[in-house]
Coordinates of C-alpha atoms and ligand atoms in Angstrom, one line a residue:
X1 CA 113.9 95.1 74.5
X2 CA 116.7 95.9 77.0
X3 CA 114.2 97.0 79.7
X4 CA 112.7 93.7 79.6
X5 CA 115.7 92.3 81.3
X6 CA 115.5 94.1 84.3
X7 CA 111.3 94.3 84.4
X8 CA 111.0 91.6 86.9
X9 CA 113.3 93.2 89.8
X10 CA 112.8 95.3 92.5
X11 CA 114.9 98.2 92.5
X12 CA 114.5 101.4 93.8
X13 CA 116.1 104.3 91.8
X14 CA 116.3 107.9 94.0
X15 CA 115.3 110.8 91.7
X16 CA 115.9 113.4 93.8
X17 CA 115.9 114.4 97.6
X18 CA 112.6 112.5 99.0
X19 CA 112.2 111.0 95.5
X20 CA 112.6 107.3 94.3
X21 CA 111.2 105.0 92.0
X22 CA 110.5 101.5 93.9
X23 CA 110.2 99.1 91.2
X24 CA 107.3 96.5 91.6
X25 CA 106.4 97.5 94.8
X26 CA 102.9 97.6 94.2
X27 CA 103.6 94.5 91.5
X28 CA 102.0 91.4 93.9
X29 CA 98.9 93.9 94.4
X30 CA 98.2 94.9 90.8
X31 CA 95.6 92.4 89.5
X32 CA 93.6 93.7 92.6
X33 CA 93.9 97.8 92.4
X34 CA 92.8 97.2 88.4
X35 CA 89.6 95.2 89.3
X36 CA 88.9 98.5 92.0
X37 CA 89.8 100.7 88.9
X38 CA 86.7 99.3 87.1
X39 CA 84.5 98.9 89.8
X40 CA 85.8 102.5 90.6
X41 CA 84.6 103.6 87.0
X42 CA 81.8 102.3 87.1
X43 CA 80.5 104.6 90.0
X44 CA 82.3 107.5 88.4
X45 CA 83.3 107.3 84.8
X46 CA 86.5 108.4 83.5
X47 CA 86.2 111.6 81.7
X48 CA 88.9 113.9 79.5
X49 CA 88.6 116.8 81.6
X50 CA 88.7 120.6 80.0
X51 CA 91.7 122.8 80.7
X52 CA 90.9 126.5 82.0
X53 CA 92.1 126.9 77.7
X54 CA 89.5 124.7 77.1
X55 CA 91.8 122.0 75.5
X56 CA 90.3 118.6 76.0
X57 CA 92.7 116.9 78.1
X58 CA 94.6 113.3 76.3
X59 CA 94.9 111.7 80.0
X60 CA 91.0 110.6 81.2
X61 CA 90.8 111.1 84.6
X62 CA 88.6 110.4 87.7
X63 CA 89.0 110.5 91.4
X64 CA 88.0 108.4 94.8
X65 CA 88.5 109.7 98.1
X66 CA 87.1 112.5 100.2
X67 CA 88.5 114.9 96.9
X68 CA 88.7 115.2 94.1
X69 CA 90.9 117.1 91.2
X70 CA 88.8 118.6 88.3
X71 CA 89.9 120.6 85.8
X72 CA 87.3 123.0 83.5
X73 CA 87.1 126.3 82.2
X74 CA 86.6 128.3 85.7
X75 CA 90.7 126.6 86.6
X76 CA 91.4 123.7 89.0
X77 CA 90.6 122.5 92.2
X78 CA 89.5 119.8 94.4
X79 CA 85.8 119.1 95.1
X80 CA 84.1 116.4 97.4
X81 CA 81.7 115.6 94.7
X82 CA 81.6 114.2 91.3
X83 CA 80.4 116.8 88.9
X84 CA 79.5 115.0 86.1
X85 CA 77.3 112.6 88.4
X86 CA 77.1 115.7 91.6
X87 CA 77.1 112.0 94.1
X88 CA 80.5 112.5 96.4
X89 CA 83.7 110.3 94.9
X90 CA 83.6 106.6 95.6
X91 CA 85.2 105.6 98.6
X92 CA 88.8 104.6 98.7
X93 CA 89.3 101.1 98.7
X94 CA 91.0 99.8 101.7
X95 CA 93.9 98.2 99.8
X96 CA 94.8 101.8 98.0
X97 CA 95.3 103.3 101.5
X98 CA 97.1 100.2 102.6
X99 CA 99.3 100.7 99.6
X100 CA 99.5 104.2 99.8
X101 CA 101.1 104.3 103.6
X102 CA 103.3 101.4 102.8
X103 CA 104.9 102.8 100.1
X104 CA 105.4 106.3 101.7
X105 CA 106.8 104.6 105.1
X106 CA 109.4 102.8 103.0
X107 CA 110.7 106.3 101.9
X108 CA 110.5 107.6 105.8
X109 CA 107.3 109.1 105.7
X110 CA 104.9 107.8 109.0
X111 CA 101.5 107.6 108.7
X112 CA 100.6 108.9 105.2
X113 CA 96.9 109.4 105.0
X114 CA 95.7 110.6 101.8
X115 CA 92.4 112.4 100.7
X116 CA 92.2 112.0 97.4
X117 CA 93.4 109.5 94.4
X118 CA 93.2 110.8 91.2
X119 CA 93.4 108.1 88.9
X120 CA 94.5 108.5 85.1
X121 CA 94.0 106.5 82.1
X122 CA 96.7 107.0 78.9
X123 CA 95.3 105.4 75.8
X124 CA 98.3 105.2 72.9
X125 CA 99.2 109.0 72.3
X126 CA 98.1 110.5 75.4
X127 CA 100.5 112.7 77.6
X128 CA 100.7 115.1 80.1
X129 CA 102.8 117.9 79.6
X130 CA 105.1 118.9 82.4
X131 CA 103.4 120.6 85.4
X132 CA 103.8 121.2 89.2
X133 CA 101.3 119.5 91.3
X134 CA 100.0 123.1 94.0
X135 CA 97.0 123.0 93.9
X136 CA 97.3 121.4 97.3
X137 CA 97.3 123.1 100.6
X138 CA 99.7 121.0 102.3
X139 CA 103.2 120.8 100.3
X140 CA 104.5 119.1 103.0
X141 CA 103.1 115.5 102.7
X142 CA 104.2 113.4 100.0
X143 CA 102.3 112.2 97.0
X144 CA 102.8 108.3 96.6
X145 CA 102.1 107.5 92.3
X146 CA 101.3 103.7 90.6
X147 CA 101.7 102.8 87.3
X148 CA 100.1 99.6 86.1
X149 CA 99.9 98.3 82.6
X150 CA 101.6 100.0 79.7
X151 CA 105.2 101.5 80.3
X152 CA 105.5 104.8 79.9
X153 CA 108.7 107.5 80.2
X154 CA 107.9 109.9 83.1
X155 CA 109.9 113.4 82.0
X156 CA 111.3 114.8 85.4
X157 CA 112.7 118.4 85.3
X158 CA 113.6 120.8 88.3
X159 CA 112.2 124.0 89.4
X160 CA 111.6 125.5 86.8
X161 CA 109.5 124.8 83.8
X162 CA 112.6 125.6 81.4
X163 CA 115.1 122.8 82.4
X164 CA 115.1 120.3 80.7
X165 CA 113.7 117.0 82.1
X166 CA 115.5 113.7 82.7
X167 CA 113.3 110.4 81.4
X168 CA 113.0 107.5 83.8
X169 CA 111.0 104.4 82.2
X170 CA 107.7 103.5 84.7
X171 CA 106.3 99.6 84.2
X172 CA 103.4 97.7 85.4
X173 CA 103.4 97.9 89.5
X174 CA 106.0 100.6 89.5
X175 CA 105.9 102.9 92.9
X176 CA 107.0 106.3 93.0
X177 CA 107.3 108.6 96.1
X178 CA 107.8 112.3 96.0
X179 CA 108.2 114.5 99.0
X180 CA 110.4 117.1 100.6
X181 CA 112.1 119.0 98.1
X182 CA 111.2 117.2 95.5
X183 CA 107.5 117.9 96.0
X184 CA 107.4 121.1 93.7
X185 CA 109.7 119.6 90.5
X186 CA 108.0 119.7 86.8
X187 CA 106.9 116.4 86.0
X188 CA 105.0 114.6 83.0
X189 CA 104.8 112.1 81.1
X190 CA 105.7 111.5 77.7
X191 CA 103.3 110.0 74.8
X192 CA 102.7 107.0 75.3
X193 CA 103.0 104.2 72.9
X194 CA 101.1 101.4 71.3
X195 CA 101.4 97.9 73.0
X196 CA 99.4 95.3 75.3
X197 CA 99.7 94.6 78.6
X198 CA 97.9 91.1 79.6
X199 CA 96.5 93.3 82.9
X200 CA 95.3 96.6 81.3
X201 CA 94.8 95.9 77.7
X202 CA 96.0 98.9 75.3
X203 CA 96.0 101.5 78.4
X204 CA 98.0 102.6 81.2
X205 CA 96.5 103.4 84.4
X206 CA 98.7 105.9 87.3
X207 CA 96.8 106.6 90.7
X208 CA 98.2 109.7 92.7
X209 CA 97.8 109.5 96.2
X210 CA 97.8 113.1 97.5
X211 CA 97.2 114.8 100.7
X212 CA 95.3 117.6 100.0
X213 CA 94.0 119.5 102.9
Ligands
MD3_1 C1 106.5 114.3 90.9 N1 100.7 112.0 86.9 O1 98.5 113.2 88.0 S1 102.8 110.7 88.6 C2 99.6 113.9 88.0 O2 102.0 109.1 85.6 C3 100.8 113.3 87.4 O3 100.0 109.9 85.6 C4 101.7 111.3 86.2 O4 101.8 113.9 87.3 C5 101.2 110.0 85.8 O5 99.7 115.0 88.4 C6 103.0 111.2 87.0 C7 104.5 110.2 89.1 C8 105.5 111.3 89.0 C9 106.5 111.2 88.1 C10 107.4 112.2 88.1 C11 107.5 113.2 89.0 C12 105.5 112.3 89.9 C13 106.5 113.3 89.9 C14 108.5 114.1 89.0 C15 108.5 115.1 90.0 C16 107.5 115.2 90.9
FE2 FE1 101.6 115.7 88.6

């Protein structure tokens, strides 16, 4: 494949204003945040969330932080606890924080201190349809993503839902930063294929660092 040329640099690619893609940033780290990802899950389990439709969600999802994004019938929001288990989130791991600041600095964003991490899991055929991430106060602070394993095309529109979205391939250890004006674009990701990665297996993990309140 093409892209496999051009996997092992580091690159980063602006989307948009406050927006790039910094490939492999988080590459050297990645065996580490995936061994926190299971330790993670095993404190809080992933879970395919409801929408407020009550459509079983593709994308399993659980959080760590402070908060935490849940999604059921009553509509979204963050909570500080886990409601499946009702214990708070497990702690952030140093080294996502770490991450996290680093990767918003290099886009000219001091101190970025998150209080959540959602983390989501694609098996083959999962997607998330495009979106706007509000359902944070602050729209200020950027949100920091990481995608390890599986590649996957991230779809990345404008302002509006109806215009149609640019696709920008994400692999293993992939950064992206989105602040500014950039913060409010539709974004998804498209289904995601078959294939192995020798760190994740058959899935695709993406934790999104966000600053919430
Ligand atoms: C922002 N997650 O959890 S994050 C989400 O890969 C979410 O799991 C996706 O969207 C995932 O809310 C994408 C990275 C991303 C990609 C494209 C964007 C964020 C974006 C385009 C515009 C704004
Ligand atoms: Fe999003």
């Amino acid at each position: 494949m093409l892209f496999d040329l051009f996997e092992g640099e580091r690159s980063r690619l602006t989307l948009g204003v406050g927006a790039a893609l910094l490939g492999g940033f988080a590459r050297e780290r990645a065996d580490e945040l995936i061994s926190h990802i299971h330790d993670l899950s095993a404190q809080a389990p992933f879970r395919h969330m409801e929408t407020r439709g009550g459509k079983r969600m593709s994308v399993a999802m659980l959080n760590c932080g402070p908060l935490g994004w849940v999604s059921d019938r009553s509509g979204y929001r963050y909570t500080a606890s886990d409601p499946l288990t009702g214990k708070a989130w497990p702690a952030f791991p140093p080294l996502f924080l770490d991450l996290a600041a680093r990767a918003a600095q290099e886009m000219g964003f001091q101190d970025f201190v998150p209080d959540a991490c959602l983390i989501n899991r694609y098996q083959p055929g999962a997607r998330l349809s495009l979106h706007q991430d509000m359902d944070e106060q602050d729209h200020v602070a950027p949100i920091v993503s990481v995608s390890l394993g599986l590649p996957a095309t991230f779809l990345w529109g404008g302002l509006h839902r109806n215009m149609r979205p640019a696709r920008h391939q994400v692999f293993h250890g992939d950064v992206v930063v989105w602040g500014g004006p950039s913060r409010m674009i539709f974004h998804g990701v498209d289904v995601l294929k078959d294939g192995f990665h020798p760190a994740t297996g058959t899935v695709r993990f993406n934790l999104t660092f966000r600053k919430v309140r």
